[in-house]
Short mmCIF file of N, CA and C in Angstrom, two decimals:
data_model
loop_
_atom_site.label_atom_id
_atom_site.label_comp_id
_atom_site.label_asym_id
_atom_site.label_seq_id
_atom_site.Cartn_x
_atom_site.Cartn_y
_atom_site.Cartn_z
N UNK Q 1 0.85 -1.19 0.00
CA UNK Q 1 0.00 0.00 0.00
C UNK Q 1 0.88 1.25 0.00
N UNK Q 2 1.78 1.21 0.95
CA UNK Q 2 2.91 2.84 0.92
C UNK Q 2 3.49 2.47 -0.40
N UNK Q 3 3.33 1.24 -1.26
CA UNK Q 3 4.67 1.80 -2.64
C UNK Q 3 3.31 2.02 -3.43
N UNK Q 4 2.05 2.27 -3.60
CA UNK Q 4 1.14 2.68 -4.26
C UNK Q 4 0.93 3.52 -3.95
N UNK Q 5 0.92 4.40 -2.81
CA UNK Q 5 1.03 5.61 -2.19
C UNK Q 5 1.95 6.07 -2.69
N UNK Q 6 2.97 5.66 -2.88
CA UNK Q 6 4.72 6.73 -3.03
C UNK Q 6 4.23 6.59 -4.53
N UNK Q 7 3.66 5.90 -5.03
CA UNK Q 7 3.55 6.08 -6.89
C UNK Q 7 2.53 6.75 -7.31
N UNK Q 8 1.43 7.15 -6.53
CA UNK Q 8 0.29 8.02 -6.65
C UNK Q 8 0.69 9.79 -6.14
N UNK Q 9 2.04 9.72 -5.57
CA UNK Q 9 2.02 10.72 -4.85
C UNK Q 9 3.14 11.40 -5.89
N UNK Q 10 4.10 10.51 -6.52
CA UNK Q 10 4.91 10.70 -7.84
C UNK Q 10 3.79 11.47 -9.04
N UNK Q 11 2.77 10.52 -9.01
CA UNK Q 11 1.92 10.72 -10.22
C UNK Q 11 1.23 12.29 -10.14
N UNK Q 12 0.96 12.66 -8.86
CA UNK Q 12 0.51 13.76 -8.29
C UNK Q 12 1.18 14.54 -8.65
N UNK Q 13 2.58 14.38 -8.88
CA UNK Q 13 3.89 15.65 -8.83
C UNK Q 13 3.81 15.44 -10.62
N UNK Q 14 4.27 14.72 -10.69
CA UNK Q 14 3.90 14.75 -12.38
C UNK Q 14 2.96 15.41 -13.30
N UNK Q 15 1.26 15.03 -12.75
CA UNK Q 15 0.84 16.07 -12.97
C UNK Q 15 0.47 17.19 -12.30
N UNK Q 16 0.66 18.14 -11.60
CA UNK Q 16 1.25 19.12 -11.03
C UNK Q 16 1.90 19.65 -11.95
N UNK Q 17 3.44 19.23 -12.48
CA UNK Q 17 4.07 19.75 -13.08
C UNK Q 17 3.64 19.70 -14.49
N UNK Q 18 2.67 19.51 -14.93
CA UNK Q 18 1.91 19.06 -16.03
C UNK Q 18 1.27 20.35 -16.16
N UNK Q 19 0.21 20.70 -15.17
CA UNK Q 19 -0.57 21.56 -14.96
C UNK Q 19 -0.12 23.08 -14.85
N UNK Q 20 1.22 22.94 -14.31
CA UNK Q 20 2.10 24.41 -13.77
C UNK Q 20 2.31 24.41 -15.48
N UNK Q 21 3.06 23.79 -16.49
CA UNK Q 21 3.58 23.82 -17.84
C UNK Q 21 2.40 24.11 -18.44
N UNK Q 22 1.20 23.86 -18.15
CA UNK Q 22 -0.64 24.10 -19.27
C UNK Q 22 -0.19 25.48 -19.04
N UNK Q 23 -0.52 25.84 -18.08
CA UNK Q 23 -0.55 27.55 -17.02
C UNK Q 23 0.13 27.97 -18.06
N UNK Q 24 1.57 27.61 -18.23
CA UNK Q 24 2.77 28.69 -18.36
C UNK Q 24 2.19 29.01 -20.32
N UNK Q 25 1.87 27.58 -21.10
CA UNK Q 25 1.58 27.68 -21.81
C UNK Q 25 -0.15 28.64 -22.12
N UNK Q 26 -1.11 28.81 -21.53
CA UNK Q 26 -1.85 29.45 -21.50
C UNK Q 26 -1.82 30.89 -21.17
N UNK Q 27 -0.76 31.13 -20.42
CA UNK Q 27 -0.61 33.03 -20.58
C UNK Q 27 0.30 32.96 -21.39
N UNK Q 28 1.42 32.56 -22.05
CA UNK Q 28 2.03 32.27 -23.44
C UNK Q 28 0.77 32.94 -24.78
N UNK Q 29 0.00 32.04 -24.95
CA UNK Q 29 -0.66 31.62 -25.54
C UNK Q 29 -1.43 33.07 -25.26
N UNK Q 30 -1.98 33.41 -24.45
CA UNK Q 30 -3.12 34.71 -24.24
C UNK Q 30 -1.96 36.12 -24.63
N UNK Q 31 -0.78 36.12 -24.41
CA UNK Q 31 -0.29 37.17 -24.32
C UNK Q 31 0.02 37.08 -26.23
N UNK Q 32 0.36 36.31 -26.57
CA UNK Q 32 0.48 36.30 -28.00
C UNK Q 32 -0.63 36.32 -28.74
N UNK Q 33 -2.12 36.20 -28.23
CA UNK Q 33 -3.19 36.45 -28.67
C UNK Q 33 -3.61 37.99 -28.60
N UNK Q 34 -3.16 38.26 -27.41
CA UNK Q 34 -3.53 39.71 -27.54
C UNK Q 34 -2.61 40.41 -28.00
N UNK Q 35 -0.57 40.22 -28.50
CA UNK Q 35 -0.38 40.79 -29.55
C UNK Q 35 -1.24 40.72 -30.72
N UNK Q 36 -1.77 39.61 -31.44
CA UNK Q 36 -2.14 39.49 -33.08
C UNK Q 36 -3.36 40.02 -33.10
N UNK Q 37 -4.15 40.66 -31.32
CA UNK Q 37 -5.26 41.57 -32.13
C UNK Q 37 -4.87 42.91 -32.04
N UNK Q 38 -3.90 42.83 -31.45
CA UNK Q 38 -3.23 44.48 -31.30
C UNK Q 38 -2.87 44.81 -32.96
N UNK Q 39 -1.93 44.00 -33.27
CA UNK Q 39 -1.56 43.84 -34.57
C UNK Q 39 -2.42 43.88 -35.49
N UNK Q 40 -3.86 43.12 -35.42
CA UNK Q 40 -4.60 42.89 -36.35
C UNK Q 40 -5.57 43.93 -36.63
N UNK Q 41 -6.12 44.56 -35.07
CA UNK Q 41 -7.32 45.54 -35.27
C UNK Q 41 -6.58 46.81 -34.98
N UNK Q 42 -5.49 47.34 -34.26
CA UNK Q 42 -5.02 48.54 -34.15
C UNK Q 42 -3.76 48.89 -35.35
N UNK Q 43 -2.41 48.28 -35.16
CA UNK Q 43 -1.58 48.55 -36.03
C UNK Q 43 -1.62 48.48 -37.46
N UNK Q 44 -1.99 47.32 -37.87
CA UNK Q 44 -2.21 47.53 -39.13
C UNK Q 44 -2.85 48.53 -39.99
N UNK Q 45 -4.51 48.52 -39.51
CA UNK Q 45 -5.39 49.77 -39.96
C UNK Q 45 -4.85 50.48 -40.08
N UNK Q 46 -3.69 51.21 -38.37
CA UNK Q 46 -3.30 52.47 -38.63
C UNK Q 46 -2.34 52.68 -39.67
N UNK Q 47 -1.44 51.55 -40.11
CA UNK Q 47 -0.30 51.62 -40.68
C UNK Q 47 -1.27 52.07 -42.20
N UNK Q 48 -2.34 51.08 -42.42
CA UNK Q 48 -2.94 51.25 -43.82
C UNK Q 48 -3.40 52.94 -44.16
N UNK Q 49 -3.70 53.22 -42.61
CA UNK Q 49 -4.51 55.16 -43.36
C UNK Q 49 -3.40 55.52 -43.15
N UNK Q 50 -2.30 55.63 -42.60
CA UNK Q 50 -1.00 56.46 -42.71
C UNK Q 50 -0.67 56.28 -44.19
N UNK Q 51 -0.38 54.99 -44.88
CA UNK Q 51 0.13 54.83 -45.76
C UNK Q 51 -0.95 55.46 -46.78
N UNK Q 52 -2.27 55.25 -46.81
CA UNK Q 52 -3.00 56.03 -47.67
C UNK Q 52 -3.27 57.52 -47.89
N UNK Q 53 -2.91 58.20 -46.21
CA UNK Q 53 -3.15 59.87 -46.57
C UNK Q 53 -1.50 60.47 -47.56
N UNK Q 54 -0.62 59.71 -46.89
CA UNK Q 54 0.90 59.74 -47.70
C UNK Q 54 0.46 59.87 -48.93
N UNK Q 55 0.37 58.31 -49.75
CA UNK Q 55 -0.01 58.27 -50.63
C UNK Q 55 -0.68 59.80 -51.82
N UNK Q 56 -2.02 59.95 -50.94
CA UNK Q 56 -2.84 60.76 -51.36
C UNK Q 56 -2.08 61.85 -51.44
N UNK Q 57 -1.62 62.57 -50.38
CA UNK Q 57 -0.39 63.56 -50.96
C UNK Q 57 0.64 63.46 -51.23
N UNK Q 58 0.94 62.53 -52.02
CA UNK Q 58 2.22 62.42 -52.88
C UNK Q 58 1.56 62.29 -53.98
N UNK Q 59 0.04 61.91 -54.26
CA UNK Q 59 -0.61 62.16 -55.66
C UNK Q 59 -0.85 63.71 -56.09
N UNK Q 60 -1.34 64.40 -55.14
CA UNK Q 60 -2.05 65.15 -55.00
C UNK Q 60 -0.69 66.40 -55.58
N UNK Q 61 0.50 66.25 -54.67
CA UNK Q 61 2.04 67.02 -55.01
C UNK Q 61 2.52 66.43 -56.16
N UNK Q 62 2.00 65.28 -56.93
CA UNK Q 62 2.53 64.63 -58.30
C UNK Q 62 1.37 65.64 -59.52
N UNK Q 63 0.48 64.91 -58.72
CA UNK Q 63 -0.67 65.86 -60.12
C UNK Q 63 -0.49 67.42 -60.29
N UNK Q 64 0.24 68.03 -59.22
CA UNK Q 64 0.08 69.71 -59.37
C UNK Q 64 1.35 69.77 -59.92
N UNK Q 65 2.63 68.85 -59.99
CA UNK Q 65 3.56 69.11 -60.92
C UNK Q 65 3.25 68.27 -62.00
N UNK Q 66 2.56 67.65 -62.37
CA UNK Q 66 2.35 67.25 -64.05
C UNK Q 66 1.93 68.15 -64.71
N UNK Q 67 0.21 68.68 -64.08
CA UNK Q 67 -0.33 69.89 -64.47
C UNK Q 67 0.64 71.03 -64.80
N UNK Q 68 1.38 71.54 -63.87
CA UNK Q 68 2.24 72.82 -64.22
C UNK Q 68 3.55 71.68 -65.64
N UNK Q 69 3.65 71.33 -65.71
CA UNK Q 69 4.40 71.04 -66.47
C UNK Q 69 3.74 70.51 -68.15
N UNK Q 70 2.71 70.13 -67.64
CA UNK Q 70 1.66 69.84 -68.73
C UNK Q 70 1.24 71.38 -69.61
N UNK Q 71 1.07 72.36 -68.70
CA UNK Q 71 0.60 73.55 -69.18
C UNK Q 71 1.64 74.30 -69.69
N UNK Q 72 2.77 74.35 -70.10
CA UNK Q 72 4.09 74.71 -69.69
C UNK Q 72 4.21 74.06 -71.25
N UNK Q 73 3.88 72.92 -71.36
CA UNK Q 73 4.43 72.25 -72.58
C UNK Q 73 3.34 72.48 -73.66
N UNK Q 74 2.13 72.07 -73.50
CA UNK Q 74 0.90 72.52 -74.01
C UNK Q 74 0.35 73.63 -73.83
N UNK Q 75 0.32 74.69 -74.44
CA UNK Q 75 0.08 75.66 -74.30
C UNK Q 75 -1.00 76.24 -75.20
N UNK Q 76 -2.48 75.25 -74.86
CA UNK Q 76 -3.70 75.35 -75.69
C UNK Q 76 -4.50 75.29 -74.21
N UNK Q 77 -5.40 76.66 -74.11
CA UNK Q 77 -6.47 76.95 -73.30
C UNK Q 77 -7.70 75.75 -72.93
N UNK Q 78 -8.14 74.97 -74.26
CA UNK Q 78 -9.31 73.99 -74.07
C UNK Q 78 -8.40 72.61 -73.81
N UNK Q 79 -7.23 72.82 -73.17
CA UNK Q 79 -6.55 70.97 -72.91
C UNK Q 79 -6.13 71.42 -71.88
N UNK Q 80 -6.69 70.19 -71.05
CA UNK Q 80 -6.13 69.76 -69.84
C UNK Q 80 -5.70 68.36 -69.69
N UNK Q 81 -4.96 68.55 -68.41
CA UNK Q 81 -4.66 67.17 -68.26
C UNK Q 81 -4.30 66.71 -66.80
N UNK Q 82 -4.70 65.87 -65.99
CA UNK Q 82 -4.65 65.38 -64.41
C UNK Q 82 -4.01 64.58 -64.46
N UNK Q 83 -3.88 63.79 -62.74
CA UNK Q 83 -3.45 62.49 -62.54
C UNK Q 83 -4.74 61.89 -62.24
N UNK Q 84 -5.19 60.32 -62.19
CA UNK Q 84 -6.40 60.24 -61.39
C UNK Q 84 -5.33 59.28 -60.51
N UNK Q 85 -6.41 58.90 -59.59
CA UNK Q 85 -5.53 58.54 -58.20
C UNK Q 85 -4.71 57.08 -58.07
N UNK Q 86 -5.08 56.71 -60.08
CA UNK Q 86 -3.76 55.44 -59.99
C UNK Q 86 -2.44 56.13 -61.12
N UNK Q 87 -2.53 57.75 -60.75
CA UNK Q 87 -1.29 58.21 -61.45
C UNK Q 87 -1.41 58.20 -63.21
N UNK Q 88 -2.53 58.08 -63.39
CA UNK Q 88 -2.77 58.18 -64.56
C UNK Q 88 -3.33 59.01 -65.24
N UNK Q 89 -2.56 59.53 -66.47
CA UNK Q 89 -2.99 61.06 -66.99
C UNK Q 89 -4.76 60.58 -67.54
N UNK Q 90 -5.24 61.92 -66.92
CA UNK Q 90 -6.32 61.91 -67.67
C UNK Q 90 -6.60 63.21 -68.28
N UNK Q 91 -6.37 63.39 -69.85
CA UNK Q 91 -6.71 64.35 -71.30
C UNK Q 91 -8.03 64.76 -70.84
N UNK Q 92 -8.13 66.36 -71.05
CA UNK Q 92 -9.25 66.79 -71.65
C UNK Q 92 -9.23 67.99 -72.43
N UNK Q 93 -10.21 68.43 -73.05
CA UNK Q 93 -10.82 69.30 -74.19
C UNK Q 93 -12.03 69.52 -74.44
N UNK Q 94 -11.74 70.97 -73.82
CA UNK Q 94 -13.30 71.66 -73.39
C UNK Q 94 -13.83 70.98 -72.68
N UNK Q 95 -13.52 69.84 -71.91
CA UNK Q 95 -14.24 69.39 -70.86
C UNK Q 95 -14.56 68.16 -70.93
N UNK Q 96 -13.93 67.57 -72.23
CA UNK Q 96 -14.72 66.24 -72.88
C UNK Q 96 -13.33 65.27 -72.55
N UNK Q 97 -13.87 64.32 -71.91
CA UNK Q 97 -12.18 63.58 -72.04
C UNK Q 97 -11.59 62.77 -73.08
N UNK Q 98 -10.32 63.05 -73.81
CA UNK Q 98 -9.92 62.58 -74.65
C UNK Q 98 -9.09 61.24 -74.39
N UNK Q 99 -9.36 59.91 -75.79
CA UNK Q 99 -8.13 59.09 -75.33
C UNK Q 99 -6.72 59.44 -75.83
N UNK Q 100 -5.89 58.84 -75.07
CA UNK Q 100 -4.49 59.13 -75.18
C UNK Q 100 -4.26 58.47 -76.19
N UNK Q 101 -4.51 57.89 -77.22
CA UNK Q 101 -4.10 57.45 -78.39
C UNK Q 101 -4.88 58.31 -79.72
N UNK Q 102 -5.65 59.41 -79.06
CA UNK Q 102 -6.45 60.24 -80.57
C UNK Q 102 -5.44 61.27 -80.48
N UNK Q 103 -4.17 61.42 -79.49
CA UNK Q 103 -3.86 62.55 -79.54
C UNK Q 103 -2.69 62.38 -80.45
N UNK Q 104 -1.74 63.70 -80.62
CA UNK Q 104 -1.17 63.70 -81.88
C UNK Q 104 0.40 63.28 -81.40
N UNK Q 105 0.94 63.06 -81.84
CA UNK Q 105 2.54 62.43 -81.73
C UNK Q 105 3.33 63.48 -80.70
N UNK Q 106 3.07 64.84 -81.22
CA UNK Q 106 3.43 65.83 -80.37
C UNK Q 106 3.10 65.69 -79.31
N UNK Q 107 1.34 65.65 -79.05
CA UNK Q 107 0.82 65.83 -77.91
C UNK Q 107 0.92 64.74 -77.35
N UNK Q 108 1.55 63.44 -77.70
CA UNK Q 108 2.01 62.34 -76.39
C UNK Q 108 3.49 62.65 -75.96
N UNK Q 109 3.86 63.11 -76.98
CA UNK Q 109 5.29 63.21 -76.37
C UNK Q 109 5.29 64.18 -75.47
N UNK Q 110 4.80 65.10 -75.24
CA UNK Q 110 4.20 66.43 -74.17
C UNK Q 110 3.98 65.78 -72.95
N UNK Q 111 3.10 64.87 -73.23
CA UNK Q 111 2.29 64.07 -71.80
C UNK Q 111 3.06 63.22 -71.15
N UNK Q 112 3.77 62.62 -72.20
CA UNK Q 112 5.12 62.00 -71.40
C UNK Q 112 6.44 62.57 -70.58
N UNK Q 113 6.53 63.97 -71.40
CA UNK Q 113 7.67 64.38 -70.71
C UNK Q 113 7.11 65.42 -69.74
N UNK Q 114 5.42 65.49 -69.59
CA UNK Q 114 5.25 66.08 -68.41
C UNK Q 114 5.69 65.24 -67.30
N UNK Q 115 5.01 63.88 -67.54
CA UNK Q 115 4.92 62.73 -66.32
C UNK Q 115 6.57 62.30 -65.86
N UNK Q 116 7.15 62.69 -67.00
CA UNK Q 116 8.66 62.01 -66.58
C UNK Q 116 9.37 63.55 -65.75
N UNK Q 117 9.41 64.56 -66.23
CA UNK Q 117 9.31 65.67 -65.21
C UNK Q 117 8.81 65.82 -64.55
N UNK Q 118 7.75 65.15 -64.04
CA UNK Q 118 7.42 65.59 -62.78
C UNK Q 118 7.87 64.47 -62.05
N UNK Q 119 8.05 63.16 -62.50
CA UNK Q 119 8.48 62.07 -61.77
C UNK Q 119 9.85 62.18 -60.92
N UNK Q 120 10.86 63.16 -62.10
CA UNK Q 120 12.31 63.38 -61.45
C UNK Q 120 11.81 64.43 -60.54
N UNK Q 121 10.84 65.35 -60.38
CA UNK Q 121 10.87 66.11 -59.96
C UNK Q 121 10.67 65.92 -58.24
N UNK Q 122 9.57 64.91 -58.53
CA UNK Q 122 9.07 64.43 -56.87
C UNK Q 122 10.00 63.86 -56.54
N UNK Q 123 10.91 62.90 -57.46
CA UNK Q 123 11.85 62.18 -56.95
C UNK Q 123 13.08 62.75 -56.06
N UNK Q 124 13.32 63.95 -56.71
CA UNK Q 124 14.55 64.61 -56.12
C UNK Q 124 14.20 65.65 -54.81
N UNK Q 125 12.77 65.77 -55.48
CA UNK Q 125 12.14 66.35 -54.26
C UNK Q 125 12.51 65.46 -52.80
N UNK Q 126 11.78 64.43 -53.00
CA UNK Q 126 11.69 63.40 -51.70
C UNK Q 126 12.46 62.06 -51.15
N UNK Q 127 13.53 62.17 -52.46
CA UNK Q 127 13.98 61.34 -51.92
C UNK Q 127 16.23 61.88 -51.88
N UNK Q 128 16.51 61.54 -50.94
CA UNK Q 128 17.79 61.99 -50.38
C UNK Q 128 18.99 61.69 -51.60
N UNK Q 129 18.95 60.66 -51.72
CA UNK Q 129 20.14 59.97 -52.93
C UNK Q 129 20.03 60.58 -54.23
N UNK Q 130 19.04 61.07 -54.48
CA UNK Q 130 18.61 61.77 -55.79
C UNK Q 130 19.07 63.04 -55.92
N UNK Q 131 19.53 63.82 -54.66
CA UNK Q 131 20.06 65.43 -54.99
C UNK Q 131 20.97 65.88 -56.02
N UNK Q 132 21.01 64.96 -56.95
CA UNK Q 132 21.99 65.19 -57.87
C UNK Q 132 21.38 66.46 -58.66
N UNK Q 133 22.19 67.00 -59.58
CA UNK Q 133 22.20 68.32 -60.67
C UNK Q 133 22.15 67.53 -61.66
N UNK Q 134 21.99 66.83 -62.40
CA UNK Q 134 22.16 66.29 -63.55
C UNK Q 134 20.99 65.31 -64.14
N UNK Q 135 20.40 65.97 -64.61
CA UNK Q 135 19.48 65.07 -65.70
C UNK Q 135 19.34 65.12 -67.29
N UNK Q 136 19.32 63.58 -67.03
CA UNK Q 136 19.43 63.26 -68.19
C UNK Q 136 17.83 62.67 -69.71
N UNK Q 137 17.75 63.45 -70.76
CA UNK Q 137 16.68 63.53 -71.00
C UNK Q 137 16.70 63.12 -72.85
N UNK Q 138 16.41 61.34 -73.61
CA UNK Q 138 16.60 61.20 -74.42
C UNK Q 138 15.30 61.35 -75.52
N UNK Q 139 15.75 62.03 -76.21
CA UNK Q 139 14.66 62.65 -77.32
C UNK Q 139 13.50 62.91 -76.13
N UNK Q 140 13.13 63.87 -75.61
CA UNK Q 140 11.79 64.08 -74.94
C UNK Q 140 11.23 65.18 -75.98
N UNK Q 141 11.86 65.12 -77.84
CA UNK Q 141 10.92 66.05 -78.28
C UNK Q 141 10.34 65.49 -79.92
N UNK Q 142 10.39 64.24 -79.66
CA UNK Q 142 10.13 63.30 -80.81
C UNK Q 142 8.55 63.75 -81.21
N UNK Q 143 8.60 64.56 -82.68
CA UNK Q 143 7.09 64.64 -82.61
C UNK Q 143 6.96 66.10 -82.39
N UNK Q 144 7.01 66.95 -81.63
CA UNK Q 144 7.10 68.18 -81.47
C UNK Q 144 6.67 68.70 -82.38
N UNK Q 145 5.80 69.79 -82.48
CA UNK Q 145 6.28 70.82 -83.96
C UNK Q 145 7.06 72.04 -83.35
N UNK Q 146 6.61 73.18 -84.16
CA UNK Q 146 7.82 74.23 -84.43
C UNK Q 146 7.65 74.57 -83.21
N UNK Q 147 6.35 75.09 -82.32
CA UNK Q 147 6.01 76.02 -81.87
C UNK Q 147 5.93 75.50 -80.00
N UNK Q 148 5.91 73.82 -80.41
CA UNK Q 148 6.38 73.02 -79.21
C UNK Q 148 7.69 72.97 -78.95
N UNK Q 149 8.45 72.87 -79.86
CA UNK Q 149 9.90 73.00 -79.72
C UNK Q 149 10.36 74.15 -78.73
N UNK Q 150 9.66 75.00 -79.28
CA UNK Q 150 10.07 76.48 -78.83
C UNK Q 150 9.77 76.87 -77.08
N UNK Q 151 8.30 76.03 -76.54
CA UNK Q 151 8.37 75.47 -75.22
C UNK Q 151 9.85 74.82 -74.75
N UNK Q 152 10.84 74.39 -75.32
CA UNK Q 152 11.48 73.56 -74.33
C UNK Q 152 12.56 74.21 -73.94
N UNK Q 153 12.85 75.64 -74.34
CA UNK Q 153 13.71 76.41 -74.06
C UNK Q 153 13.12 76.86 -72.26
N UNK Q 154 11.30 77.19 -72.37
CA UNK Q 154 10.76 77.42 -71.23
C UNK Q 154 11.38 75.99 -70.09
N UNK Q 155 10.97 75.21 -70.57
CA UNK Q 155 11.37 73.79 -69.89
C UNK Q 155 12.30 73.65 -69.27
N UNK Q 156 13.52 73.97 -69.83
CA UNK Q 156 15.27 73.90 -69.33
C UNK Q 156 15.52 74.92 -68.71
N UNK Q 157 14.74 75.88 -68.56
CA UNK Q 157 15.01 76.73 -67.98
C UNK Q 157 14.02 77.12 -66.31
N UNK Q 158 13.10 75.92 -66.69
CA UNK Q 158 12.06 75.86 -65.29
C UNK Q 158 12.64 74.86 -64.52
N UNK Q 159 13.66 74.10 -65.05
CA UNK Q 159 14.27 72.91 -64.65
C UNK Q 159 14.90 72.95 -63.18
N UNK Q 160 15.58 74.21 -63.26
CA UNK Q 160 16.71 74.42 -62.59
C UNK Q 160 17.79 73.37 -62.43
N UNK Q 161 18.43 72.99 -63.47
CA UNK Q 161 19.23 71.79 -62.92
C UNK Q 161 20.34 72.63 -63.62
N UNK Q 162 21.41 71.94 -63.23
CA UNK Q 162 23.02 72.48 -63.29
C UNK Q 162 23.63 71.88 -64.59
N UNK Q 163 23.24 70.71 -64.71
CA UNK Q 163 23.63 70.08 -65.48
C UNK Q 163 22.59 69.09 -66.44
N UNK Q 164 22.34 69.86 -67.70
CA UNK Q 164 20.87 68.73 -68.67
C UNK Q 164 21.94 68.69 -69.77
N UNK Q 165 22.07 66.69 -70.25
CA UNK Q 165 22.29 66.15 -71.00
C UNK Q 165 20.57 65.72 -71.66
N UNK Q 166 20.61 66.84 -73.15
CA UNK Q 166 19.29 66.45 -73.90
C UNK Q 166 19.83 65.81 -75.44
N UNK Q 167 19.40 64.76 -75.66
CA UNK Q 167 20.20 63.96 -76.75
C UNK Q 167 18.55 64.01 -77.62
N UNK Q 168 18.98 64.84 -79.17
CA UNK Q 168 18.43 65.13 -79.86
C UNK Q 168 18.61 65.39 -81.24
N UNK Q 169 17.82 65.23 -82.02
CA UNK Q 169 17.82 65.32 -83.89
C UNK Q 169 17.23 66.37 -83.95
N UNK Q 170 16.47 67.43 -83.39
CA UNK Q 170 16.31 68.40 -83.61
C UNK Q 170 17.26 69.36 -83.60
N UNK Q 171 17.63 70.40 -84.40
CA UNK Q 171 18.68 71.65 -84.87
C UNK Q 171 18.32 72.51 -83.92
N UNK Q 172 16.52 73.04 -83.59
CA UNK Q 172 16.45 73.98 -83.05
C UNK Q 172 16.88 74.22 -81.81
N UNK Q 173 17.05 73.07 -81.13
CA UNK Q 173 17.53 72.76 -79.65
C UNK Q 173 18.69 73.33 -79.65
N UNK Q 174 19.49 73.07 -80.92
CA UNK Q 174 20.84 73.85 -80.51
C UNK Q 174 21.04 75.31 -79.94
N UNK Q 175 20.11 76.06 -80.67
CA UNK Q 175 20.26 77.24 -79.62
C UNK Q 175 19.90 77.75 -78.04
N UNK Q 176 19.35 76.37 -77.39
CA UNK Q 176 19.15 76.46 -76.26
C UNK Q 176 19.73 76.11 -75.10
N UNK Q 177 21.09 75.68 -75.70
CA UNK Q 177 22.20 75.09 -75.22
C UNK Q 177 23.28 75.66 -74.80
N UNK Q 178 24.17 75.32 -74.09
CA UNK Q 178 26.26 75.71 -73.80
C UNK Q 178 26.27 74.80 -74.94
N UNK Q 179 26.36 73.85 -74.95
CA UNK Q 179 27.08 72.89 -75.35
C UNK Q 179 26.60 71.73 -76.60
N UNK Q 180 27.45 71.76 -77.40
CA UNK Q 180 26.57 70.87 -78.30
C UNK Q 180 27.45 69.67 -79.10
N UNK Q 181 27.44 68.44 -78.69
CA UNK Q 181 28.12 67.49 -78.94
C UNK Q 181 27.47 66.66 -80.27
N UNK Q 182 27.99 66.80 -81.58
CA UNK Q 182 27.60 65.90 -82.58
C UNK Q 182 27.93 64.59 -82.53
N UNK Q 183 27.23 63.84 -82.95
CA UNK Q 183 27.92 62.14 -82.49
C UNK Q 183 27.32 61.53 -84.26
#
């Protein structure tokens, strides 16, 4: 009877120590539960509207430099042109929206080198590694006519950069230049 006693009283400690290890595992278990709703219902959300009001004004500071750069290059009263909020130009005339493929060779190449100016523009704006003086800009006047051409003198000169490498087949460009390398 005492060695069934001494083995019931083992078994006792056994589980005991069974029970103390559930425990340890159950506030384990609760405290990591109430990280993943911390995580799930507070941080995240917040991380998502932080990341969305950002967002929104970095659209919002993208679209007001396309626009000024759009108007700058196009210089017709009934055309406009936006970002909508997946960064995508949206044409209009007189109010009517146009597709980007009725427009004329000129007028994409305009729309492009608004979006790509304004792209370096935010870029150098906001981001640190980018402070460079030097941009570089290949044919941004493919298509052009006379009177667009004549915008890009405005252009290089709204630029402010220290240093524009513009690689081009147009002649007229040459007078808007220091420097003019034939290749």
């Amino acid at each position: 009877i005492e060695g069934e006693i001494d083995h019931a009283k083992r078994q006792v400690q056994i589980w005991e120590a069974a029970v103390t290890e559930a425990e340890d595992w159950k506030t384990q278990y609760k405290k990591l539960e109430d990280y993943h709703i911390w995580i799930k219902e507070f941080f995240i959300p917040t991380i998502n509207q932080i990341e969305k009001q950002v967002l929104i004004s970095i659209q919002q500071d993208f679209n007001e430099t396309y626009r000024r750069w759009f108007k700058i290059l196009i210089d017709d009263s009934s055309k406009e042109s936006r970002l909508d909020e997946n960064f995508t130009p949206i044409l209009e005339q007189d109010g009517f929206e146009q597709d980007f493929y009725n427009l004329s060779g000129g007028e994409k190449t305009s729309v492009s080198l608004a979006y790509r100016l304004s792209l370096n523009t935010m870029m150098r704006k906001n981001t640190e590694s980018l402070k460079s003086n030097l941009l570089i800009l290949d044919e941004p006047t493919d298509g052009f006519s006379k009177n667009q051409l004549s915008k890009v003198k405005d252009v290089l000169r709204e630029l402010k950069s220290e240093q524009i490498i513009l690689v081009s087949h147009e002649k007229e460009l040459e007078t808007y230049v220091d420097n003019v390398f034939q290749i």
